[in-house]
PDB file of C-alpha atoms in Angstrom:
ATOM      1  CA  MET A   1      16.434 145.021 103.145  1.00 29.00           C
ATOM      2  CA  ARG A   2      15.661 145.314  99.435  1.00 29.00           C
ATOM      3  CA  LEU A   3      17.147 143.104  96.767  1.00 30.00           C
ATOM      4  CA  ALA A   4      16.561 143.468  93.064  1.00 32.00           C
ATOM      5  CA  LEU A   5      17.996 140.833  90.778  1.00 32.00           C
ATOM      6  CA  ALA A   6      17.605 140.065  87.112  1.00 35.00           C
ATOM      7  CA  LEU A   7      16.479 136.471  86.789  1.00 35.00           C
ATOM      8  CA  ALA A   8      16.934 136.157  83.046  1.00 32.00           C
ATOM      9  CA  VAL A   9      20.696 135.992  83.532  1.00 29.00           C
ATOM     10  CA  CYS A  10      20.913 133.565  86.444  1.00 32.00           C
ATOM     11  CA  CYS A  11      19.106 132.083  89.402  1.00 33.00           C
ATOM     12  CA  LEU A  12      18.463 134.162  92.482  1.00 35.00           C
ATOM     13  CA  THR A  13      18.911 133.350  96.106  1.00 33.00           C
ATOM     14  CA  ALA A  14      17.978 136.281  98.312  1.00 35.00           C
ATOM     15  CA  GLY A  15      17.532 136.364 102.073  1.00 35.00           C
ATOM     16  CA  CYS A  16      13.952 137.378 102.691  1.00 38.00           C
ATOM     17  CA  LEU A  17      10.921 135.142 103.595  1.00 36.00           C
ATOM     18  CA  GLY A  18       9.474 136.225 106.836  1.00 34.00           C
ATOM     19  CA  LEU A  19       7.263 135.694 109.743  1.00 32.00           C
ATOM     20  CA  GLY A  20       4.753 137.889 111.392  1.00 36.00           C
ATOM     21  CA  GLY A  21       3.418 137.880 114.891  1.00 36.00           C
ATOM     22  CA  GLY A  22       4.942 136.680 118.113  1.00 39.00           C
ATOM     23  CA  PRO A  23       4.899 133.351 119.877  1.00 45.00           C
ATOM     24  CA  ALA A  24       1.075 133.281 119.938  1.00 43.00           C
ATOM     25  CA  ASP A  25       0.954 133.256 116.099  1.00 48.00           C
ATOM     26  CA  PRO A  26       4.092 131.677 114.648  1.00 59.00           C
ATOM     27  CA  THR A  27       2.968 132.042 111.021  1.00 74.00           C
ATOM     28  CA  GLY A  28       3.298 134.999 108.709  1.00 79.00           C
ATOM     29  CA  THR A  29       1.843 136.468 105.550  1.00 84.00           C
ATOM     30  CA  LEU A  30       3.454 136.792 102.144  1.00 88.00           C
ATOM     31  CA  GLN A  31       2.245 139.343  99.618  1.00 91.00           C
ATOM     32  CA  PHE A  32       3.174 138.527  96.021  1.00 94.00           C
ATOM     33  CA  SER A  33       2.591 140.436  92.790  1.00 97.00           C
ATOM     34  CA  VAL A  34       3.391 139.953  89.110  1.00 97.00           C
ATOM     35  CA  THR A  35       3.446 142.726  86.525  1.00 98.00           C
ATOM     36  CA  ASN A  36       3.576 141.496  82.931  1.00 98.00           C
ATOM     37  CA  GLY A  37       4.541 144.195  80.440  1.00 97.00           C
ATOM     38  CA  ASP A  38       5.158 141.697  77.617  1.00 96.00           C
ATOM     39  CA  ASP A  39       2.698 141.091  74.775  1.00 95.00           C
ATOM     40  CA  ARG A  40       2.328 137.379  75.650  1.00 94.00           C
ATOM     41  CA  PRO A  41       1.016 135.554  78.730  1.00 95.00           C
ATOM     42  CA  TYR A  42       3.175 133.788  81.319  1.00 96.00           C
ATOM     43  CA  ASP A  43       2.515 131.129  83.936  1.00 95.00           C
ATOM     44  CA  VAL A  44       4.006 131.842  87.345  1.00 96.00           C
ATOM     45  CA  GLY A  45       4.265 129.078  89.947  1.00 95.00           C
ATOM     46  CA  LEU A  46       4.579 130.140  93.581  1.00 95.00           C
ATOM     47  CA  SER A  47       5.657 127.380  95.990  1.00 94.00           C
ATOM     48  CA  VAL A  48       5.975 127.681  99.763  1.00 90.00           C
ATOM     49  CA  VAL A  49       8.423 125.113 101.130  1.00 90.00           C
ATOM     50  CA  PRO A  50       8.493 124.822 104.965  1.00 86.00           C
ATOM     51  CA  ASP A  51      11.603 122.609 104.929  1.00 84.00           C
ATOM     52  CA  GLU A  52      14.296 122.188 102.317  1.00 85.00           C
ATOM     53  CA  PRO A  53      12.920 120.700  99.097  1.00 90.00           C
ATOM     54  CA  THR A  54      13.784 117.025  98.737  1.00 92.00           C
ATOM     55  CA  GLY A  55      14.054 117.333  94.974  1.00 94.00           C
ATOM     56  CA  VAL A  56      12.534 118.725  91.843  1.00 95.00           C
ATOM     57  CA  ALA A  57      10.364 117.182  89.126  1.00 96.00           C
ATOM     58  CA  PHE A  58      11.162 118.301  85.591  1.00 95.00           C
ATOM     59  CA  THR A  59       8.526 117.807  82.884  1.00 93.00           C
ATOM     60  CA  TYR A  60       9.959 117.695  79.379  1.00 92.00           C
ATOM     61  CA  ALA A  61       8.484 118.630  75.995  1.00 89.00           C
ATOM     62  CA  ASN A  62       7.981 114.937  75.140  1.00 91.00           C
ATOM     63  CA  GLY A  63       5.691 114.555  78.193  1.00 92.00           C
ATOM     64  CA  THR A  64       8.055 112.630  80.476  1.00 96.00           C
ATOM     65  CA  THR A  65       8.642 113.714  84.056  1.00 97.00           C
ATOM     66  CA  ARG A  66      11.862 112.990  85.942  1.00 96.00           C
ATOM     67  CA  GLN A  67      12.616 113.562  89.603  1.00 97.00           C
ATOM     68  CA  ARG A  68      16.066 115.017  90.184  1.00 95.00           C
ATOM     69  CA  PRO A  69      18.085 116.446  93.101  1.00 95.00           C
ATOM     70  CA  ILE A  70      17.383 120.125  93.847  1.00 92.00           C
ATOM     71  CA  GLY A  71      20.930 120.960  92.675  1.00 91.00           C
ATOM     72  CA  ASP A  72      19.823 120.133  89.124  1.00 91.00           C
ATOM     73  CA  LEU A  73      17.663 123.269  89.336  1.00 91.00           C
ATOM     74  CA  THR A  74      19.739 125.556  91.552  1.00 89.00           C
ATOM     75  CA  GLY A  75      22.993 124.725  89.795  1.00 88.00           C
ATOM     76  CA  VAL A  76      21.961 125.910  86.323  1.00 89.00           C
ATOM     77  CA  SER A  77      20.531 128.964  84.630  1.00 88.00           C
ATOM     78  CA  PRO A  78      17.020 128.681  83.169  1.00 87.00           C
ATOM     79  CA  ALA A  79      18.509 128.865  79.659  1.00 85.00           C
ATOM     80  CA  ALA A  80      20.256 125.537  80.316  1.00 88.00           C
ATOM     81  CA  LEU A  81      16.932 123.788  81.000  1.00 87.00           C
ATOM     82  CA  THR A  82      16.343 122.996  77.335  1.00 84.00           C
ATOM     83  CA  ASN A  83      13.113 121.164  76.566  1.00 87.00           C
ATOM     84  CA  VAL A  84      11.867 121.624  80.149  1.00 91.00           C
ATOM     85  CA  THR A  85       8.237 122.706  80.096  1.00 90.00           C
ATOM     86  CA  ASP A  86       7.565 122.670  83.854  1.00 91.00           C
ATOM     87  CA  VAL A  87       9.352 122.543  87.200  1.00 93.00           C
ATOM     88  CA  ARG A  88       7.718 121.308  90.417  1.00 94.00           C
ATOM     89  CA  LEU A  89       9.346 121.402  93.877  1.00 94.00           C
ATOM     90  CA  LEU A  90       9.157 118.193  95.925  1.00 94.00           C
ATOM     91  CA  GLY A  91       9.121 117.789  99.696  1.00 91.00           C
ATOM     92  CA  ALA A  92       6.936 117.541 102.767  1.00 88.00           C
ATOM     93  CA  ASN A  93       4.124 120.101 102.948  1.00 88.00           C
ATOM     94  CA  VAL A  94       5.061 121.939  99.739  1.00 92.00           C
ATOM     95  CA  THR A  95       2.138 124.075  98.578  1.00 91.00           C
ATOM     96  CA  THR A  96       2.123 125.433  95.039  1.00 93.00           C
ATOM     97  CA  GLU A  97      -0.211 127.780  93.276  1.00 94.00           C
ATOM     98  CA  THR A  98       0.131 128.627  89.577  1.00 94.00           C
ATOM     99  CA  PHE A  99      -1.132 131.855  88.055  1.00 94.00           C
ATOM    100  CA  ARG A 100      -1.718 132.659  84.384  1.00 96.00           C
ATOM    101  CA  VAL A 101      -0.723 136.299  83.933  1.00 97.00           C
ATOM    102  CA  PRO A 102      -2.200 137.683  80.694  1.00 97.00           C
ATOM    103  CA  ALA A 103      -0.240 139.982  78.389  1.00 96.00           C
ATOM    104  CA  ASP A 104       0.071 143.596  79.556  1.00 97.00           C
ATOM    105  CA  SER A 105      -1.535 142.949  82.951  1.00 97.00           C
ATOM    106  CA  GLY A 106      -0.757 141.922  86.492  1.00 97.00           C
ATOM    107  CA  ILE A 107      -1.929 139.907  89.469  1.00 96.00           C
ATOM    108  CA  GLY A 108      -1.522 140.046  93.209  1.00 96.00           C
ATOM    109  CA  THR A 109      -2.106 137.477  95.929  1.00 94.00           C
ATOM    110  CA  THR A 110      -1.604 136.946  99.634  1.00 92.00           C
ATOM    111  CA  VAL A 111      -0.423 133.678 101.161  1.00 89.00           C
ATOM    112  CA  ASP A 112      -1.339 133.292 104.835  1.00 86.00           C
ATOM    113  CA  ASP A 113       0.050 130.898 107.431  1.00 82.00           C
ATOM    114  CA  VAL A 114       3.615 130.846 106.100  1.00 80.00           C
ATOM    115  CA  GLU A 115       5.665 128.806 108.565  1.00 78.00           C
ATOM    116  CA  PRO A 116       8.814 130.137 110.261  1.00 69.00           C
ATOM    117  CA  GLY A 117      11.901 129.338 108.183  1.00 69.00           C
ATOM    118  CA  ALA A 118       9.904 128.512 105.046  1.00 81.00           C
ATOM    119  CA  SER A 119      11.323 129.475 101.688  1.00 87.00           C
ATOM    120  CA  VAL A 120       9.425 130.631  98.643  1.00 90.00           C
ATOM    121  CA  TRP A 121      10.234 129.410  95.143  1.00 93.00           C
ATOM    122  CA  VAL A 122       8.997 131.138  91.987  1.00 95.00           C
ATOM    123  CA  VAL A 123       9.064 129.563  88.512  1.00 95.00           C
ATOM    124  CA  VAL A 124       8.234 131.687  85.441  1.00 95.00           C
ATOM    125  CA  ARG A 125       7.200 129.891  82.255  1.00 94.00           C
ATOM    126  CA  THR A 126       6.091 130.932  78.823  1.00 92.00           C
ATOM    127  CA  THR A 127       2.815 129.331  77.805  1.00 89.00           C
ATOM    128  CA  THR A 128       4.002 127.967  74.438  1.00 82.00           C
ATOM    129  CA  GLY A 129       7.094 126.355  72.936  1.00 75.00           C
ATOM    130  CA  ASP A 130       9.333 123.459  73.888  1.00 70.00           C
ATOM    131  CA  SER A 131      11.648 125.214  76.350  1.00 74.00           C
ATOM    132  CA  ARG A 132       9.204 127.105  78.511  1.00 87.00           C
ATOM    133  CA  VAL A 133      11.099 127.770  81.763  1.00 91.00           C
ATOM    134  CA  ARG A 134      12.208 131.421  81.570  1.00 91.00           C
ATOM    135  CA  ALA A 135      13.351 132.102  85.127  1.00 93.00           C
ATOM    136  CA  TRP A 136      13.247 130.807  88.669  1.00 92.00           C
ATOM    137  CA  ALA A 137      14.033 132.256  92.080  1.00 92.00           C
ATOM    138  CA  GLN A 138      14.177 131.242  95.722  1.00 91.00           C
ATOM    139  CA  PHE A 139      13.924 133.654  98.629  1.00 88.00           C
ATOM    140  CA  SER A 140      13.428 133.702 102.385  1.00 83.00           C
ATOM    141  CA  CYS A 141      13.584 136.167 105.264  1.00 79.00           C
ATOM    142  CA  ARG A 142      15.082 135.764 108.704  1.00 76.00           C
ATOM    143  CA  ARG A 143      12.971 134.579 111.604  1.00 73.00           C
ATOM    144  CA  GLY A 144      11.095 137.416 113.264  1.00 72.00           C
ATOM    145  CA  THR A 145      10.658 139.421 110.054  1.00 72.00           C
ATOM    146  CA  GLU A 146       7.488 141.474 110.373  1.00 65.00           C
ATOM    147  CA  SER A 147       6.338 141.128 106.769  1.00 73.00           C
ATOM    148  CA  VAL A 148       7.399 139.829 103.377  1.00 81.00           C
ATOM    149  CA  ARG A 149       6.679 141.069  99.888  1.00 88.00           C
ATOM    150  CA  GLY A 150       7.779 139.627  96.537  1.00 92.00           C
ATOM    151  CA  ASP A 151       7.345 141.570  93.298  1.00 96.00           C
ATOM    152  CA  LEU A 152       8.013 139.955  89.917  1.00 96.00           C
ATOM    153  CA  THR A 153       8.261 142.121  86.806  1.00 97.00           C
ATOM    154  CA  ILE A 154       8.282 140.897  83.198  1.00 97.00           C
ATOM    155  CA  THR A 155       9.385 143.694  80.883  1.00 97.00           C
ATOM    156  CA  PRO A 156       8.085 144.314  77.337  1.00 97.00           C
ATOM    157  CA  ASP A 157      11.137 142.496  75.926  1.00 94.00           C
ATOM    158  CA  GLY A 158      10.515 139.436  78.154  1.00 92.00           C
ATOM    159  CA  ALA A 159      13.283 140.060  80.703  1.00 94.00           C
ATOM    160  CA  VAL A 160      12.371 138.934  84.229  1.00 95.00           C
ATOM    161  CA  ALA A 161      13.313 140.779  87.431  1.00 95.00           C
ATOM    162  CA  PHE A 162      12.430 139.983  91.011  1.00 93.00           C
ATOM    163  CA  GLN A 163      12.489 142.110  94.141  1.00 94.00           C
ATOM    164  CA  THR A 164      11.851 141.127  97.748  1.00 89.00           C
ATOM    165  CA  THR A 165      11.224 143.282 100.781  1.00 86.00           C
ATOM    166  CA  CYS A 166      11.643 141.983 104.319  1.00 81.00           C
ATOM    167  CA  GLY A 167      10.678 143.622 107.581  1.00 70.00           C
ATOM    168  CA  VAL A 168       8.450 146.378 106.221  1.00 45.00           C
ATOM    169  CA  ASP A 169       4.717 146.201 106.890  1.00 49.00           C
ATOM    170  CA  ALA A 170       3.474 144.817 103.564  1.00 44.00           C
ATOM    171  CA  THR A 171       0.022 146.346 104.125  1.00 51.00           C
ATOM    172  CA  ALA A 172       1.314 149.902 104.494  1.00 47.00           C
ATOM    173  CA  ASP A 173       0.957 152.326 101.588  1.00 49.00           C
ATOM    174  CA  GLY A 174       4.095 153.574  99.821  1.00 45.00           C
TER     175      GLY A 174
END
């Protein structure tokens, strides 16, 4: 199943984080890539959340941080998050890694030991300015999915698109 959604317009909830292996190995692998075609760098936060997030922490341009219900993130478009400079998911066993993606470049990473039923959250931020949150997405795949791949693309005009692939061997060529 392939889903491609523009994140600059609204938030994305797709059905694709998966699991590999059988009962002997209940964890899976996630492959994630970012292609930045814009002439400025972006920070991309990748969070794996085994259970539902218990909330979200917003950091504002004035340096304050406030914990809010997750609906305060999922219920609004990124454009409505004025003066928000960072977003952090809260909950048990949330792991987050942030990547600086330079202008006109890309990165790729693999996350091992993704638990069954976990969801993945992606937050895209500009590196300067008061209102830095550009886009966010959440995705997951059904239990038993063989592999999971997430590809984030930032176009030369700064638009953000995200695509997930579930069930296809992420290590295969093509």
